[in-house]
PDB file of C-alpha atoms in Angstrom:
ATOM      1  CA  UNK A   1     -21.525  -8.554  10.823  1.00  0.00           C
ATOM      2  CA  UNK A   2     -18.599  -6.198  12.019  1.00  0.00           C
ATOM      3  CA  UNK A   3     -16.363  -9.022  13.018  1.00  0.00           C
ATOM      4  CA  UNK A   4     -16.479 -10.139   9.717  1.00  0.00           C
ATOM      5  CA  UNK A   5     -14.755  -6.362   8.460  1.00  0.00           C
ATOM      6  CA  UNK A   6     -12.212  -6.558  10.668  1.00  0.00           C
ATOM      7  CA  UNK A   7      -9.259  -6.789   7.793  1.00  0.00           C
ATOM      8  CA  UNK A   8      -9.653  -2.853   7.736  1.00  0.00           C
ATOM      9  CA  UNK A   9      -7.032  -2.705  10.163  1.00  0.00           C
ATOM     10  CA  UNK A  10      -5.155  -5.019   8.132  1.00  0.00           C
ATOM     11  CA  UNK A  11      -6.064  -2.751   4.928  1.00  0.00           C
ATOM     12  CA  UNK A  12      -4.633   0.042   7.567  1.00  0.00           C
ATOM     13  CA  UNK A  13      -1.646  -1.492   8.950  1.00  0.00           C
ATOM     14  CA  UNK A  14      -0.403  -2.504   5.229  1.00  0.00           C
ATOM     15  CA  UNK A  15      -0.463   1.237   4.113  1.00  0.00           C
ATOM     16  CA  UNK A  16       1.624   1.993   7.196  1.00  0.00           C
ATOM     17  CA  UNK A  17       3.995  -0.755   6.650  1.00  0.00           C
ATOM     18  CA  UNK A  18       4.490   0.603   2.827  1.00  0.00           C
ATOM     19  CA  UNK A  19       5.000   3.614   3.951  1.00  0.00           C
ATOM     20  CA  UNK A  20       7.272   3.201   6.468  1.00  0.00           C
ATOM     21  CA  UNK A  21       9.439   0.782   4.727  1.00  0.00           C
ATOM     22  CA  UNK A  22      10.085   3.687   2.614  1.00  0.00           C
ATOM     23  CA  UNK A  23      10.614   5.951   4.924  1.00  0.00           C
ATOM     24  CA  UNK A  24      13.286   3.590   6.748  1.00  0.00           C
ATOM     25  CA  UNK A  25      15.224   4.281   3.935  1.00  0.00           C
ATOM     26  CA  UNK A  26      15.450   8.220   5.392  1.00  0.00           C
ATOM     27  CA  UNK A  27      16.533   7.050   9.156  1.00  0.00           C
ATOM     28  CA  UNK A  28      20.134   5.857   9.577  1.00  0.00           C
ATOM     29  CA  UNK A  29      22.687   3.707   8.016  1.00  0.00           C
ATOM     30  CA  UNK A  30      25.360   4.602   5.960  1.00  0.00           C
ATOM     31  CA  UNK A  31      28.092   6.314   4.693  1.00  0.00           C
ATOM     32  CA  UNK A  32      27.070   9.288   2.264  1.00  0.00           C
ATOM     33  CA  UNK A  33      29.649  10.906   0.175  1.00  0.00           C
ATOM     34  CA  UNK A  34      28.948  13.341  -2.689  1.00  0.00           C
ATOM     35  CA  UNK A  35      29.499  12.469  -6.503  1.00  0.00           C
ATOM     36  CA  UNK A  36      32.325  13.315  -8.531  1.00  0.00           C
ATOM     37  CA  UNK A  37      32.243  16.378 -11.027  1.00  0.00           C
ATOM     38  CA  UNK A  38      32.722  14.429 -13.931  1.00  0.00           C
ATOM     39  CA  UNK A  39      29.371  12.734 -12.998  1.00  0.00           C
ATOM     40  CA  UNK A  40      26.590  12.679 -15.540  1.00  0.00           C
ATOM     41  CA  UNK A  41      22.827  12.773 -15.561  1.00  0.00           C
ATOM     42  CA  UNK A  42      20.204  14.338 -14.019  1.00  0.00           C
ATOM     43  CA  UNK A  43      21.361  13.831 -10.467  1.00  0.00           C
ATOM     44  CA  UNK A  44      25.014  14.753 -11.404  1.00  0.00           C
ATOM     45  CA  UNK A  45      26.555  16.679  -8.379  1.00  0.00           C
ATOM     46  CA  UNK A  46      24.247  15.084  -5.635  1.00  0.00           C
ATOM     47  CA  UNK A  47      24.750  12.231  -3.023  1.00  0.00           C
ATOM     48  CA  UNK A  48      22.935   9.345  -2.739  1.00  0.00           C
ATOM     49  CA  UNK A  49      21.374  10.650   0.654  1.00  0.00           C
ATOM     50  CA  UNK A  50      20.302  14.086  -1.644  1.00  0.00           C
ATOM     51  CA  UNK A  51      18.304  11.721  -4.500  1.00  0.00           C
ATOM     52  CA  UNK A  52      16.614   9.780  -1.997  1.00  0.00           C
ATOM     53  CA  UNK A  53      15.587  13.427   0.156  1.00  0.00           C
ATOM     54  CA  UNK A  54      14.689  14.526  -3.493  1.00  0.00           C
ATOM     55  CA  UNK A  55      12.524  11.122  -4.376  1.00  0.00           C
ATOM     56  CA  UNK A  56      10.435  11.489  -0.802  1.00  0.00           C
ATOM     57  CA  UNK A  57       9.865  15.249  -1.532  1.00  0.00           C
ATOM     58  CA  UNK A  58       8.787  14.541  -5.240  1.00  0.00           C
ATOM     59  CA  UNK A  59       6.606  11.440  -3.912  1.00  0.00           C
ATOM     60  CA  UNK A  60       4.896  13.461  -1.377  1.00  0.00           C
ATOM     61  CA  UNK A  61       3.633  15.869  -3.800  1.00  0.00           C
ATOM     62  CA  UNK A  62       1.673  13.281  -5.740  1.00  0.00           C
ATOM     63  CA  UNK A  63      -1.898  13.836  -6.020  1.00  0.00           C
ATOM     64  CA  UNK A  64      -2.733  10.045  -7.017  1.00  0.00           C
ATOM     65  CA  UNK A  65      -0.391   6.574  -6.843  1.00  0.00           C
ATOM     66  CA  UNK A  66      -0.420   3.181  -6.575  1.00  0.00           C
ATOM     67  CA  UNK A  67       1.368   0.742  -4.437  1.00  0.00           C
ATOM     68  CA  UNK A  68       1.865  -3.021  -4.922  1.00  0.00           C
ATOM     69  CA  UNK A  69       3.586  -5.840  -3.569  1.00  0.00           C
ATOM     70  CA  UNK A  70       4.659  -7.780  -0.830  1.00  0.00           C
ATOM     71  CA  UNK A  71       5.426  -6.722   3.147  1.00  0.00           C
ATOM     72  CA  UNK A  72       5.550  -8.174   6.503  1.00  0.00           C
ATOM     73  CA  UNK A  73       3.968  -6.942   9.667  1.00  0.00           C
ATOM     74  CA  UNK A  74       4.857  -8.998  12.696  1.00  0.00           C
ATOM     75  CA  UNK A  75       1.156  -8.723  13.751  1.00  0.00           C
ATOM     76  CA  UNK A  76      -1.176  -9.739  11.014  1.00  0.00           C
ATOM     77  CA  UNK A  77       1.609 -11.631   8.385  1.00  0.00           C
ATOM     78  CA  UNK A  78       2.668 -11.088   4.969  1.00  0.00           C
ATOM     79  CA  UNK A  79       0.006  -8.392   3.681  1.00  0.00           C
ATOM     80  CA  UNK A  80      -0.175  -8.069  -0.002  1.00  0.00           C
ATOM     81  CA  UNK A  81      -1.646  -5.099  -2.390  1.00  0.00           C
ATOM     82  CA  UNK A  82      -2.238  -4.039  -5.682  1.00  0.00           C
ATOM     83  CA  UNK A  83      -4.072  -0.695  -4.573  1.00  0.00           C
ATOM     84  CA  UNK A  84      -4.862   2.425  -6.355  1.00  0.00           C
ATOM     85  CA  UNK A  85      -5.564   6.042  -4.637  1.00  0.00           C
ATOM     86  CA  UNK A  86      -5.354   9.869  -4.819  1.00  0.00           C
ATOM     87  CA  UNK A  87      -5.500  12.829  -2.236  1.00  0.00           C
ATOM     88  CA  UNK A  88      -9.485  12.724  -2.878  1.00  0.00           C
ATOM     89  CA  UNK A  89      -9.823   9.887  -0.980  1.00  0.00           C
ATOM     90  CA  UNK A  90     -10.758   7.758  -3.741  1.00  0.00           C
ATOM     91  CA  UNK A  91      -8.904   4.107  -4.137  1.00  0.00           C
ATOM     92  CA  UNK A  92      -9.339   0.983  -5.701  1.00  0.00           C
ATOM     93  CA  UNK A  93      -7.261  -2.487  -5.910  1.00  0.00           C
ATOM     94  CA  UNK A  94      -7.094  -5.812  -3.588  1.00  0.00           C
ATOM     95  CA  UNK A  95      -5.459  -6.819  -0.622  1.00  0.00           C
ATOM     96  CA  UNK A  96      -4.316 -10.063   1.066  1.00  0.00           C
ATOM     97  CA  UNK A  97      -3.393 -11.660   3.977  1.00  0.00           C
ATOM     98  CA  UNK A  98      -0.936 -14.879   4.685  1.00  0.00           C
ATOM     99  CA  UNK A  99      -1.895 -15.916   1.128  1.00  0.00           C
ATOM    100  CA  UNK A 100      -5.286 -16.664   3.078  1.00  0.00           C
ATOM    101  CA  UNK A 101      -7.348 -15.120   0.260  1.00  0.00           C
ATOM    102  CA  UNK A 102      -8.555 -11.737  -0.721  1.00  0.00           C
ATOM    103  CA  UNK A 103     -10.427  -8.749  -0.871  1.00  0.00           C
ATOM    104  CA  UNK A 104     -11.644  -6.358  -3.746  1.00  0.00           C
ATOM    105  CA  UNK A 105     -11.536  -2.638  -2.611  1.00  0.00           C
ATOM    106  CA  UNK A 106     -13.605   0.226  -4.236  1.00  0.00           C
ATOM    107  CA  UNK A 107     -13.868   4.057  -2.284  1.00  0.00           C
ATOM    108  CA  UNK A 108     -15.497   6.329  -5.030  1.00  0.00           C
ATOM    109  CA  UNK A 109     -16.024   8.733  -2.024  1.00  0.00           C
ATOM    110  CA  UNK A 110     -18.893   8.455   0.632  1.00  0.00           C
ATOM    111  CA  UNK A 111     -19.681   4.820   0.262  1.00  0.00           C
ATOM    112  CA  UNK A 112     -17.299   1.672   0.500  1.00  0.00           C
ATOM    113  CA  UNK A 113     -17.619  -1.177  -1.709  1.00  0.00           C
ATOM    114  CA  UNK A 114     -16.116  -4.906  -0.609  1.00  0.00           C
ATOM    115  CA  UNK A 115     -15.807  -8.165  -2.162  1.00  0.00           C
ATOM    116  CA  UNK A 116     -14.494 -11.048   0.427  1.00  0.00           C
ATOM    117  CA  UNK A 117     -13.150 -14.109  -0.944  1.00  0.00           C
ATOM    118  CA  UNK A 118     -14.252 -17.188   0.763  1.00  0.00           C
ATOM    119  CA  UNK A 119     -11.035 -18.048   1.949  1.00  0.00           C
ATOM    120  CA  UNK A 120     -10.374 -14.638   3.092  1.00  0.00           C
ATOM    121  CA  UNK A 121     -13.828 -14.778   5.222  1.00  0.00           C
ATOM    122  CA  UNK A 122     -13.350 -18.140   6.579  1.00  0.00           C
ATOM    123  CA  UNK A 123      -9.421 -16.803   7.583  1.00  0.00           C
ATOM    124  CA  UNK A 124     -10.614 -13.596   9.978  1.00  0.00           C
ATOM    125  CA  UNK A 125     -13.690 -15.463  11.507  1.00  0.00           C
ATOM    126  CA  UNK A 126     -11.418 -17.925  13.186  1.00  0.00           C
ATOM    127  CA  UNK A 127     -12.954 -18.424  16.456  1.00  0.00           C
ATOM    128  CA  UNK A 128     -16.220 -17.630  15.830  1.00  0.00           C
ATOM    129  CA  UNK A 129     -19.232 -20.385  16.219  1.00  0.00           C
ATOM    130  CA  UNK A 130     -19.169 -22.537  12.514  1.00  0.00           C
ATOM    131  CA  UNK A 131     -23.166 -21.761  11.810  1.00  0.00           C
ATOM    132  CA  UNK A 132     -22.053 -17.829  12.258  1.00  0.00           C
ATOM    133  CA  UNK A 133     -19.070 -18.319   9.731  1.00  0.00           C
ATOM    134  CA  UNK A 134     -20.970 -20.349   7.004  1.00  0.00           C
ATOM    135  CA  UNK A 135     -24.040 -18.349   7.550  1.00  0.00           C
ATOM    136  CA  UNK A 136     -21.507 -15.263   6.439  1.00  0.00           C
ATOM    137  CA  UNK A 137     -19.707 -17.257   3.750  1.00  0.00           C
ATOM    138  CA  UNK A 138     -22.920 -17.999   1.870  1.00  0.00           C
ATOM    139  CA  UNK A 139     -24.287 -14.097   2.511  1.00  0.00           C
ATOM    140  CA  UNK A 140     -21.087 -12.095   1.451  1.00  0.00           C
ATOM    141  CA  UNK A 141     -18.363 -14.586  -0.351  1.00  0.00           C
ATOM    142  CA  UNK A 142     -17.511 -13.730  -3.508  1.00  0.00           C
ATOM    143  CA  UNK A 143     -20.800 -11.186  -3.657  1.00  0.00           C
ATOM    144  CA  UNK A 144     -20.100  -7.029  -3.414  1.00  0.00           C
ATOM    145  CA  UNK A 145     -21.448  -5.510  -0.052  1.00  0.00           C
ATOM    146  CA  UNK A 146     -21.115  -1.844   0.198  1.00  0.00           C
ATOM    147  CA  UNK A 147     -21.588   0.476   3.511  1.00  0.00           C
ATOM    148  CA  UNK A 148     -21.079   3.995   4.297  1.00  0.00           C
ATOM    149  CA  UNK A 149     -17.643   5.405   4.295  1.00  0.00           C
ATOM    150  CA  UNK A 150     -18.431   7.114   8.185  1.00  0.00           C
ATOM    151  CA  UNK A 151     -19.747   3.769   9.510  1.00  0.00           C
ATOM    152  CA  UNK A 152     -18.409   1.980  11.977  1.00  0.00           C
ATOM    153  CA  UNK A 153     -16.588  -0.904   9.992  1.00  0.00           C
ATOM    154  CA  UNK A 154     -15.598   1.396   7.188  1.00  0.00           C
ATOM    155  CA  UNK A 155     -14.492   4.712   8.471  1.00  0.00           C
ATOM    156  CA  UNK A 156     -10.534   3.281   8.880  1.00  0.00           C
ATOM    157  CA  UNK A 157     -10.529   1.713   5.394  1.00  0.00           C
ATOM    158  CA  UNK A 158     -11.622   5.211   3.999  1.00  0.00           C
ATOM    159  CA  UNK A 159      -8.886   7.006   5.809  1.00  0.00           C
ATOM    160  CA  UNK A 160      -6.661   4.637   4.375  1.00  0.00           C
ATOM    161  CA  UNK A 161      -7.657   5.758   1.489  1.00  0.00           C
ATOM    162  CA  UNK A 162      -6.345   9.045   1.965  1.00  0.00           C
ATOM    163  CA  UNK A 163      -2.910   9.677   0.119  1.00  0.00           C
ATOM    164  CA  UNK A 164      -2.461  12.594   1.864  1.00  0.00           C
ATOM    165  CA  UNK A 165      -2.284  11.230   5.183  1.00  0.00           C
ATOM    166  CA  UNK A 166       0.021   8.229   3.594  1.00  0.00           C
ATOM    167  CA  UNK A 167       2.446  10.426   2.485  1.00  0.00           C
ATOM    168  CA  UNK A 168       2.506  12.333   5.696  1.00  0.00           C
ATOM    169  CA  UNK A 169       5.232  10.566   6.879  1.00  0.00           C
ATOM    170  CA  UNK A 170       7.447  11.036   3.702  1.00  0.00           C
ATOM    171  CA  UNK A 171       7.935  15.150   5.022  1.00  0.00           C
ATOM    172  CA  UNK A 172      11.130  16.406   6.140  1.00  0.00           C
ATOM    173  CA  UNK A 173      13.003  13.380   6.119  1.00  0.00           C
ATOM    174  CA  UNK A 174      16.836  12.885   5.872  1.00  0.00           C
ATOM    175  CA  UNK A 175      18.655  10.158   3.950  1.00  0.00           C
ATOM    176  CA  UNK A 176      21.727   8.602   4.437  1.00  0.00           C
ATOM    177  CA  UNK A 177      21.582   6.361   1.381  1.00  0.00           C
ATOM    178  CA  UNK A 178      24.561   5.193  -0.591  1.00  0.00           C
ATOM    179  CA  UNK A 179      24.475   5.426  -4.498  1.00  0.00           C
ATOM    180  CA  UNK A 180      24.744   2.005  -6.470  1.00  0.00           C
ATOM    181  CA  UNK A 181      23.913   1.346 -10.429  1.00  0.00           C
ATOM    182  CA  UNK A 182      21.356   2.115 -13.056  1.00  0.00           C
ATOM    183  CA  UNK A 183      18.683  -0.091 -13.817  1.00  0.00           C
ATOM    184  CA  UNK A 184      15.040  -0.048 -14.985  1.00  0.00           C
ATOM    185  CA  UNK A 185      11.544  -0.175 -13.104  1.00  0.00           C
ATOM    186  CA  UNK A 186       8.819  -1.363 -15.166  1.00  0.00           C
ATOM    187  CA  UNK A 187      10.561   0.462 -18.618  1.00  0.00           C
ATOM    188  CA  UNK A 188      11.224   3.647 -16.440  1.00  0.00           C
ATOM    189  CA  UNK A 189      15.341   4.236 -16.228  1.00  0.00           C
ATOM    190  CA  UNK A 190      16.199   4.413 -12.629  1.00  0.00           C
ATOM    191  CA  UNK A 191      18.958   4.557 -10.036  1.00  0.00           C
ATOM    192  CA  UNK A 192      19.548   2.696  -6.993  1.00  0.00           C
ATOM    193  CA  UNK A 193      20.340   3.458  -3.393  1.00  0.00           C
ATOM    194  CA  UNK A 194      21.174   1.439  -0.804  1.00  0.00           C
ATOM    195  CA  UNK A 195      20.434   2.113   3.270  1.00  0.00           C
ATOM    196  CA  UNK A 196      21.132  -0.015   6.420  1.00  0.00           C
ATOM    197  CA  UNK A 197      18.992   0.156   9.164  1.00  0.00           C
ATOM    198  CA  UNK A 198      20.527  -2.790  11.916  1.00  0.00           C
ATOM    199  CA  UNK A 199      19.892  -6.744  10.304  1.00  0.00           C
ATOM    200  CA  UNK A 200      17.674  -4.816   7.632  1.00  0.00           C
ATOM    201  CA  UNK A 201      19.259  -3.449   3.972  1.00  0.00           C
ATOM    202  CA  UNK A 202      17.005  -1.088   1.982  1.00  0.00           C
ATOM    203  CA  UNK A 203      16.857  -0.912  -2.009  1.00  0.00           C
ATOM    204  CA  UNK A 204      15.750   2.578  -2.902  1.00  0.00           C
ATOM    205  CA  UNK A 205      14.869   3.009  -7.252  1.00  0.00           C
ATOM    206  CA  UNK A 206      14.313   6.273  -7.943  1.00  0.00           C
ATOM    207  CA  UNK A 207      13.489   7.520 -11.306  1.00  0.00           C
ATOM    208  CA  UNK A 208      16.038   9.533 -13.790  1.00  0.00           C
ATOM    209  CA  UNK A 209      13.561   9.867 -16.348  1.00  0.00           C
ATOM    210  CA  UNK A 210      10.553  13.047 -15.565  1.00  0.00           C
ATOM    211  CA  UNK A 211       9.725  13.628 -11.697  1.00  0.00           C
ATOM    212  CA  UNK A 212      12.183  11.816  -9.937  1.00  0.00           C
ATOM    213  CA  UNK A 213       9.667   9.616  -7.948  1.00  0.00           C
ATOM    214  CA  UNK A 214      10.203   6.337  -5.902  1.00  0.00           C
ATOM    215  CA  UNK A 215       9.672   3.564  -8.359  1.00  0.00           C
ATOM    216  CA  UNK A 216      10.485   0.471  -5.780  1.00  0.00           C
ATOM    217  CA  UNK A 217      11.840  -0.344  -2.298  1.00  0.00           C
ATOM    218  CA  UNK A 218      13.242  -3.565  -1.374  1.00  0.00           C
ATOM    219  CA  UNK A 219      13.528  -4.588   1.867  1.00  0.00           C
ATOM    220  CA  UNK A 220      16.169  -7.716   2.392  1.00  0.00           C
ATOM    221  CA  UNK A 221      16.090  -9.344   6.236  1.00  0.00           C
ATOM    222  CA  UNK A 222      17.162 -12.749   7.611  1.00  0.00           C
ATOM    223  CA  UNK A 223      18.200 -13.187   3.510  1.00  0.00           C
ATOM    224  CA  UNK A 224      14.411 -12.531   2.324  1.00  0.00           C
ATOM    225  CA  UNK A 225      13.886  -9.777   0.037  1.00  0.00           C
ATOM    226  CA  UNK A 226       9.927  -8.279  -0.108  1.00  0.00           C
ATOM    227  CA  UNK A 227       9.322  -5.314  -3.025  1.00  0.00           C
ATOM    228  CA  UNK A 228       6.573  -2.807  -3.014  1.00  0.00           C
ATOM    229  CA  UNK A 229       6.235  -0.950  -6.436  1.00  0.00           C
ATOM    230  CA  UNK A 230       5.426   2.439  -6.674  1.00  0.00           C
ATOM    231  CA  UNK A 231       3.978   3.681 -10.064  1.00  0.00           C
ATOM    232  CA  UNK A 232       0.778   5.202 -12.052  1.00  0.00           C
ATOM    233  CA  UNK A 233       1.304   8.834 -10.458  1.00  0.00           C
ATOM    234  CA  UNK A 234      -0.602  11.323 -11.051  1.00  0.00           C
ATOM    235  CA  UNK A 235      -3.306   8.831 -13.499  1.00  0.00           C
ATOM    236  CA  UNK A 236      -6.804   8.962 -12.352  1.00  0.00           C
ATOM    237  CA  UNK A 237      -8.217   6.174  -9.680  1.00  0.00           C
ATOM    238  CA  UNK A 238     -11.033   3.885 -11.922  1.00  0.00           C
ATOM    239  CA  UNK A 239     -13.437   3.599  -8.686  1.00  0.00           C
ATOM    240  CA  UNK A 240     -16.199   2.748 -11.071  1.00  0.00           C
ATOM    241  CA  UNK A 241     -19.032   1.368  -8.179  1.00  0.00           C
ATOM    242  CA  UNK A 242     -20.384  -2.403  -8.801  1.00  0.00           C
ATOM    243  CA  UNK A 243     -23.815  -3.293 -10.025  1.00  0.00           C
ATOM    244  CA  UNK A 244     -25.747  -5.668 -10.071  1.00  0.00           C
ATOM    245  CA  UNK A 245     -26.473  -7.907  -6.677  1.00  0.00           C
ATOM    246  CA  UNK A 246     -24.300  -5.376  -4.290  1.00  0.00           C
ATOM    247  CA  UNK A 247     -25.653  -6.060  -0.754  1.00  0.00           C
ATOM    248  CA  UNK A 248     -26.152  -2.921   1.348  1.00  0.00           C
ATOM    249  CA  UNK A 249     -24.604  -3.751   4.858  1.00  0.00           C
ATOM    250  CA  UNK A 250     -26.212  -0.340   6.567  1.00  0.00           C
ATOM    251  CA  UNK A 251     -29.966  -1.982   5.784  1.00  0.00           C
ATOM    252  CA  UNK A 252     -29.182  -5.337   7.699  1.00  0.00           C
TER     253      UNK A 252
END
């Protein structure tokens, strides 16, 4: 059954994807001059490269998030996610590849609970023999399977469940990111700030109302623009487990 887990790394690579798309906003780019003294607001004084070094450092000190949207790895496709998690190791949400399906994720802690799509199942057993794909289609489509979180097909989707080591990458970074307008995430007041990095432009929204976390990143390239929202921080992960017919891979 393993080859039919294998979007883990997928699960993985998307994580690492959001992650660094925000962090490309910290490596190079632009000019960075300070703000006037007649500025206003609660990042009056500071340059853009100083909000967005503020936002990452704010961000990293989360102890629950979640992430959704849209990104590209060059690998697997356009990934998408509407995922949930906290520094317990505890997440929740779906995930997506090349519009070819889906798959429900639930980590309440020690065991890891999937729900495949048939599309989604059909999509990562290209290759295999047709009796071994339909004979996994009608055993795990659309039907919860669980497994333990140190097994061998879920060990890399439960340390990608682990905020801390997502936000890893957000420490001691340096921005030079340009200021540009106000604007709102999702109700929440915010300011934007703009970051080159070669063919690619960055679109940094950081919030001026409570902790100033990252709210969105857009990432424009060859003129198409992919988002990843950043928002519920600090609310507790739902990782409420299934019941009902939940199919227990480690027995097979």
């Amino acid at each position: 059954m393993r080859h039919h887990l294998r979007l883990r790394r997928t699960a993985i690579a998307a994580v690492c994807l959001a992650t660094a798309a925000t962090a490309g906003l910290t490596a190079c780019g632009s000019e960075n001059g300070k703000a006037g003294a007649a500025e206003k607001g609660p990042f009056a004084g500071m340059s853009g490269g100083e909000i967005a070094e503020k936002a990452v450092d704010t961000t990293s000190g989360a102890s629950s998030l979640s992430i959704k949207g849209e990104v590209t790895d060059e690998a697997s496709g356009l990934i998408s996610l509407d995922m949930a998690m906290d520094t317990k190791g505890k997440c929740a949400g779906t995930m997506g590849m090349n519009k070819e399906g889906s798959i429900e994720l639930i980590v309440p802690g020690r065991t890891v609970y999937m729900k495949y799509d048939e599309k989604l199942l059909r999509a990562q057993s290209k290759g295999e023999p047709k009796a071994d794909v339909d004979a996994a289609v009608d055993m795990m489509a659309d039907r919860w399977v669980k497994t333990r979180a140190t097994s061998a097909d879920a060990k890399e989707i439960a340390a990608f469940c682990d905020l801390d080591v997502l936000l890893a990458d957000f420490k001691g970074t340096r921005s030079s990111a340009r200021k540009g307008g106000t604007t709102t995430v999702d109700g929440t007041p915010a300011i934007k700030l703009t970051e080159r990095d070669g063919a690619t432009k960055y679109t940094l929204y950081v919030a001026t109302k409570g902790k100033p976390y990252l709210l969105k990143v857009d990432t424009k390239k060859d003129g198409k623009v992919e988002s990843l929202t950043f928002g519920d921080y600090e609310k507790p992960v739902k990782t409420t487990p299934p019941t009902g017919d939940v199919m227990d891979l480690d027995k097979l």
